[in-house]
Amino acid sequence: MSEQKPITKVPDGNTRFYVTRQKESNDKGFIGYETIWKPFFKVAEYKTPKQP
């Protein structure tokens, strides 16, 4: 039977729209990834128009 290799930590994946991070392994040895989405646009603060 082959030896199991130690699980190495993968660095975070950064893109323009999201970040992926490696999760901890579960009892079966499965390692998942979580995706954190970045906002696509900024919301400007509303300013009331000038009175004539």
mmCIF file of N, CA, C and O in Angstrom:
data_model
loop_
_atom_site.group_PDB
_atom_site.id
_atom_site.type_symbol
_atom_site.label_atom_id
_atom_site.label_comp_id
_atom_site.label_asym_id
_atom_site.label_seq_id
_atom_site.Cartn_x
_atom_site.Cartn_y
_atom_site.Cartn_z
ATOM 1 N N MET A 1 0.847 -1.179 0.000
ATOM 2 C CA MET A 1 0.000 0.000 0.000
ATOM 3 C C MET A 1 0.893 1.244 0.000
ATOM 4 O O MET A 1 1.926 1.270 0.644
ATOM 5 N N SER A 2 0.517 2.240 -0.724
ATOM 6 C CA SER A 2 1.346 3.438 -0.821
ATOM 7 C C SER A 2 1.208 4.303 0.434
ATOM 8 O O SER A 2 0.178 4.289 1.111
ATOM 9 N N GLU A 3 2.261 5.028 0.696
ATOM 10 C CA GLU A 3 2.227 5.910 1.865
ATOM 11 C C GLU A 3 1.437 7.168 1.531
ATOM 12 O O GLU A 3 1.452 7.648 0.407
ATOM 13 N N GLN A 4 0.759 7.693 2.531
ATOM 14 C CA GLN A 4 0.013 8.932 2.310
ATOM 15 C C GLN A 4 0.942 10.113 2.505
ATOM 16 O O GLN A 4 1.719 10.160 3.452
ATOM 17 N N LYS A 5 0.863 11.046 1.573
ATOM 18 C CA LYS A 5 1.690 12.240 1.653
ATOM 19 C C LYS A 5 1.051 13.240 2.606
ATOM 20 O O LYS A 5 -0.171 13.293 2.719
ATOM 21 N N PRO A 6 1.854 14.024 3.291
ATOM 22 C CA PRO A 6 1.260 15.052 4.159
ATOM 23 C C PRO A 6 0.558 16.108 3.309
ATOM 24 O O PRO A 6 0.969 16.419 2.199
ATOM 25 N N ILE A 7 -0.528 16.625 3.830
ATOM 26 C CA ILE A 7 -1.309 17.624 3.110
ATOM 27 C C ILE A 7 -0.604 18.969 3.214
ATOM 28 O O ILE A 7 -0.307 19.449 4.305
ATOM 29 N N THR A 8 -0.296 19.539 2.061
ATOM 30 C CA THR A 8 0.367 20.837 2.047
ATOM 31 C C THR A 8 -0.667 21.934 1.884
ATOM 32 O O THR A 8 -1.706 21.753 1.249
ATOM 33 N N LYS A 9 -0.394 23.080 2.468
ATOM 34 C CA LYS A 9 -1.291 24.224 2.388
ATOM 35 C C LYS A 9 -1.083 24.932 1.062
ATOM 36 O O LYS A 9 0.030 25.257 0.682
ATOM 37 N N VAL A 10 -2.179 25.157 0.339
ATOM 38 C CA VAL A 10 -2.139 25.839 -0.942
ATOM 39 C C VAL A 10 -2.357 27.328 -0.681
ATOM 40 O O VAL A 10 -3.229 27.704 0.096
ATOM 41 N N PRO A 11 -1.577 28.209 -1.308
ATOM 42 C CA PRO A 11 -1.781 29.640 -1.085
ATOM 43 C C PRO A 11 -3.129 30.097 -1.655
ATOM 44 O O PRO A 11 -3.703 29.453 -2.536
ATOM 45 N N ASP A 12 -3.631 31.218 -1.125
ATOM 46 C CA ASP A 12 -4.898 31.774 -1.590
ATOM 47 C C ASP A 12 -4.791 32.173 -3.054
ATOM 48 O O ASP A 12 -3.765 32.688 -3.499
ATOM 49 N N GLY A 13 -5.855 31.916 -3.792
ATOM 50 C CA GLY A 13 -5.904 32.296 -5.198
ATOM 51 C C GLY A 13 -6.618 33.626 -5.343
ATOM 52 O O GLY A 13 -7.797 33.740 -5.007
ATOM 53 N N ASN A 14 -5.921 34.643 -5.791
ATOM 54 C CA ASN A 14 -6.506 35.972 -5.935
ATOM 55 C C ASN A 14 -6.729 36.288 -7.403
ATOM 56 O O ASN A 14 -5.824 36.156 -8.211
ATOM 57 N N THR A 15 -7.960 36.682 -7.718
ATOM 58 C CA THR A 15 -8.277 37.160 -9.050
ATOM 59 C C THR A 15 -8.967 38.509 -8.909
ATOM 60 O O THR A 15 -9.141 39.018 -7.801
ATOM 61 N N ARG A 16 -9.368 39.045 -10.039
ATOM 62 C CA ARG A 16 -10.017 40.354 -10.023
ATOM 63 C C ARG A 16 -11.404 40.299 -9.380
ATOM 64 O O ARG A 16 -11.854 41.258 -8.765
ATOM 65 N N PHE A 17 -12.079 39.172 -9.485
ATOM 66 C CA PHE A 17 -13.458 39.074 -9.028
ATOM 67 C C PHE A 17 -13.669 38.230 -7.775
ATOM 68 O O PHE A 17 -14.705 38.348 -7.135
ATOM 69 N N TYR A 18 -12.730 37.360 -7.426
ATOM 70 C CA TYR A 18 -12.938 36.522 -6.249
ATOM 71 C C TYR A 18 -11.615 36.028 -5.671
ATOM 72 O O TYR A 18 -10.562 36.146 -6.280
ATOM 73 N N VAL A 19 -11.696 35.455 -4.451
ATOM 74 C CA VAL A 19 -10.554 34.868 -3.754
ATOM 75 C C VAL A 19 -10.945 33.447 -3.375
ATOM 76 O O VAL A 19 -12.050 33.207 -2.890
ATOM 77 N N THR A 20 -10.066 32.476 -3.623
ATOM 78 C CA THR A 20 -10.317 31.104 -3.191
ATOM 79 C C THR A 20 -9.347 30.756 -2.077
ATOM 80 O O THR A 20 -8.171 31.083 -2.138
ATOM 81 N N ARG A 21 -9.892 30.077 -1.067
ATOM 82 C CA ARG A 21 -9.079 29.649 0.073
ATOM 83 C C ARG A 21 -9.302 28.165 0.310
ATOM 84 O O ARG A 21 -10.391 27.645 0.146
ATOM 85 N N GLN A 22 -8.249 27.501 0.734
ATOM 86 C CA GLN A 22 -8.333 26.063 1.014
ATOM 87 C C GLN A 22 -8.947 25.858 2.394
ATOM 88 O O GLN A 22 -8.567 26.502 3.368
ATOM 89 N N LYS A 23 -9.890 24.929 2.486
ATOM 90 C CA LYS A 23 -10.505 24.579 3.765
ATOM 91 C C LYS A 23 -9.692 23.480 4.439
ATOM 92 O O LYS A 23 -8.800 22.885 3.837
ATOM 93 N N GLU A 24 -10.028 23.201 5.673
ATOM 94 C CA GLU A 24 -9.387 22.102 6.397
ATOM 95 C C GLU A 24 -9.937 20.779 5.870
ATOM 96 O O GLU A 24 -11.073 20.694 5.408
ATOM 97 N N SER A 25 -9.155 19.722 5.958
ATOM 98 C CA SER A 25 -9.608 18.417 5.486
ATOM 99 C C SER A 25 -10.592 17.824 6.493
ATOM 100 O O SER A 25 -10.490 18.057 7.694
ATOM 101 N N ASN A 26 -11.534 17.015 5.976
ATOM 102 C CA ASN A 26 -12.489 16.367 6.865
ATOM 103 C C ASN A 26 -11.974 14.987 7.264
ATOM 104 O O ASN A 26 -10.834 14.627 6.957
ATOM 105 N N ASP A 27 -12.824 14.196 7.907
ATOM 106 C CA ASP A 27 -12.372 12.888 8.396
ATOM 107 C C ASP A 27 -12.047 11.900 7.279
ATOM 108 O O ASP A 27 -11.277 10.970 7.479
ATOM 109 N N LYS A 28 -12.586 12.117 6.081
ATOM 110 C CA LYS A 28 -12.289 11.240 4.949
ATOM 111 C C LYS A 28 -11.081 11.708 4.153
ATOM 112 O O LYS A 28 -10.664 11.057 3.209
ATOM 113 N N GLY A 29 -10.533 12.869 4.484
ATOM 114 C CA GLY A 29 -9.360 13.375 3.793
ATOM 115 C C GLY A 29 -9.686 14.318 2.651
ATOM 116 O O GLY A 29 -8.795 14.732 1.926
ATOM 117 N N PHE A 30 -10.978 14.652 2.483
ATOM 118 C CA PHE A 30 -11.369 15.557 1.401
ATOM 119 C C PHE A 30 -11.038 16.989 1.780
ATOM 120 O O PHE A 30 -11.320 17.437 2.885
ATOM 121 N N ILE A 31 -10.404 17.705 0.857
ATOM 122 C CA ILE A 31 -10.072 19.101 1.078
ATOM 123 C C ILE A 31 -10.881 19.930 0.092
ATOM 124 O O ILE A 31 -10.806 19.726 -1.109
ATOM 125 N N GLY A 32 -11.651 20.857 0.611
ATOM 126 C CA GLY A 32 -12.467 21.707 -0.244
ATOM 127 C C GLY A 32 -11.900 23.111 -0.309
ATOM 128 O O GLY A 32 -10.914 23.451 0.339
ATOM 129 N N TYR A 33 -12.544 23.923 -1.115
ATOM 130 C CA TYR A 33 -12.143 25.319 -1.275
ATOM 131 C C TYR A 33 -13.363 26.204 -1.105
ATOM 132 O O TYR A 33 -14.465 25.832 -1.504
ATOM 133 N N GLU A 34 -13.175 27.364 -0.502
ATOM 134 C CA GLU A 34 -14.260 28.325 -0.396
ATOM 135 C C GLU A 34 -13.968 29.494 -1.325
ATOM 136 O O GLU A 34 -12.813 29.878 -1.504
ATOM 137 N N THR A 35 -15.009 30.025 -1.929
ATOM 138 C CA THR A 35 -14.886 31.132 -2.864
ATOM 139 C C THR A 35 -15.513 32.360 -2.246
ATOM 140 O O THR A 35 -16.684 32.330 -1.851
ATOM 141 N N ILE A 36 -14.757 33.436 -2.151
ATOM 142 C CA ILE A 36 -15.247 34.697 -1.604
ATOM 143 C C ILE A 36 -15.284 35.695 -2.751
ATOM 144 O O ILE A 36 -14.245 36.052 -3.308
ATOM 145 N N TRP A 37 -16.492 36.116 -3.111
ATOM 146 C CA TRP A 37 -16.664 37.034 -4.229
ATOM 147 C C TRP A 37 -16.423 38.462 -3.795
ATOM 148 O O TRP A 37 -16.837 38.876 -2.718
ATOM 149 N N LYS A 38 -15.761 39.226 -4.645
ATOM 150 C CA LYS A 38 -15.540 40.646 -4.398
ATOM 151 C C LYS A 38 -16.676 41.424 -5.045
ATOM 152 O O LYS A 38 -17.254 40.968 -6.037
ATOM 153 N N PRO A 39 -17.017 42.595 -4.512
ATOM 154 C CA PRO A 39 -18.087 43.379 -5.138
ATOM 155 C C PRO A 39 -17.671 43.845 -6.529
ATOM 156 O O PRO A 39 -16.515 44.186 -6.772
ATOM 157 N N PHE A 40 -18.632 43.849 -7.453
ATOM 158 C CA PHE A 40 -18.346 44.222 -8.830
ATOM 159 C C PHE A 40 -18.309 45.734 -9.029
ATOM 160 O O PHE A 40 -17.713 46.231 -9.963
ATOM 161 N N PHE A 41 -19.001 46.465 -8.170
ATOM 162 C CA PHE A 41 -19.037 47.917 -8.316
ATOM 163 C C PHE A 41 -19.153 48.550 -6.947
ATOM 164 O O PHE A 41 -19.522 47.898 -5.969
ATOM 165 N N LYS A 42 -18.858 49.833 -6.872
ATOM 166 C CA LYS A 42 -18.957 50.568 -5.623
ATOM 167 C C LYS A 42 -20.267 51.340 -5.608
ATOM 168 O O LYS A 42 -20.703 51.862 -6.632
ATOM 169 N N VAL A 43 -20.880 51.425 -4.461
ATOM 170 C CA VAL A 43 -22.132 52.152 -4.324
ATOM 171 C C VAL A 43 -21.799 53.546 -3.825
ATOM 172 O O VAL A 43 -21.171 53.720 -2.777
ATOM 173 N N ALA A 44 -22.208 54.538 -4.593
ATOM 174 C CA ALA A 44 -21.937 55.923 -4.222
ATOM 175 C C ALA A 44 -22.963 56.390 -3.196
ATOM 176 O O ALA A 44 -24.122 55.976 -3.211
ATOM 177 N N GLU A 45 -22.526 57.249 -2.288
ATOM 178 C CA GLU A 45 -23.425 57.793 -1.285
ATOM 179 C C GLU A 45 -24.382 58.781 -1.959
ATOM 180 O O GLU A 45 -23.977 59.589 -2.792
ATOM 181 N N TYR A 46 -25.661 58.709 -1.602
ATOM 182 C CA TYR A 46 -26.657 59.580 -2.219
ATOM 183 C C TYR A 46 -26.540 60.983 -1.643
ATOM 184 O O TYR A 46 -26.463 61.170 -0.434
ATOM 185 N N LYS A 47 -26.536 61.981 -2.532
ATOM 186 C CA LYS A 47 -26.523 63.387 -2.139
ATOM 187 C C LYS A 47 -27.761 64.056 -2.690
ATOM 188 O O LYS A 47 -28.093 63.869 -3.864
ATOM 189 N N THR A 48 -28.438 64.808 -1.872
ATOM 190 C CA THR A 48 -29.645 65.489 -2.344
ATOM 191 C C THR A 48 -29.257 66.588 -3.312
ATOM 192 O O THR A 48 -28.237 67.266 -3.137
ATOM 193 N N PRO A 49 -30.057 66.793 -4.360
ATOM 194 C CA PRO A 49 -29.728 67.842 -5.313
ATOM 195 C C PRO A 49 -29.895 69.229 -4.707
ATOM 196 O O PRO A 49 -30.615 69.421 -3.739
ATOM 197 N N LYS A 50 -29.211 70.196 -5.319
ATOM 198 C CA LYS A 50 -29.309 71.570 -4.832
ATOM 199 C C LYS A 50 -30.694 72.111 -5.098
ATOM 200 O O LYS A 50 -31.330 71.784 -6.100
ATOM 201 N N GLN A 51 -31.141 72.943 -4.198
ATOM 202 C CA GLN A 51 -32.436 73.593 -4.381
ATOM 203 C C GLN A 51 -32.248 74.801 -5.323
ATOM 204 O O GLN A 51 -31.256 75.518 -5.209
ATOM 205 N N PRO A 52 -33.175 75.043 -6.249
ATOM 206 C CA PRO A 52 -33.016 76.171 -7.164
ATOM 207 C C PRO A 52 -33.189 77.518 -6.484
ATOM 208 O O PRO A 52 -33.676 77.665 -5.441
#
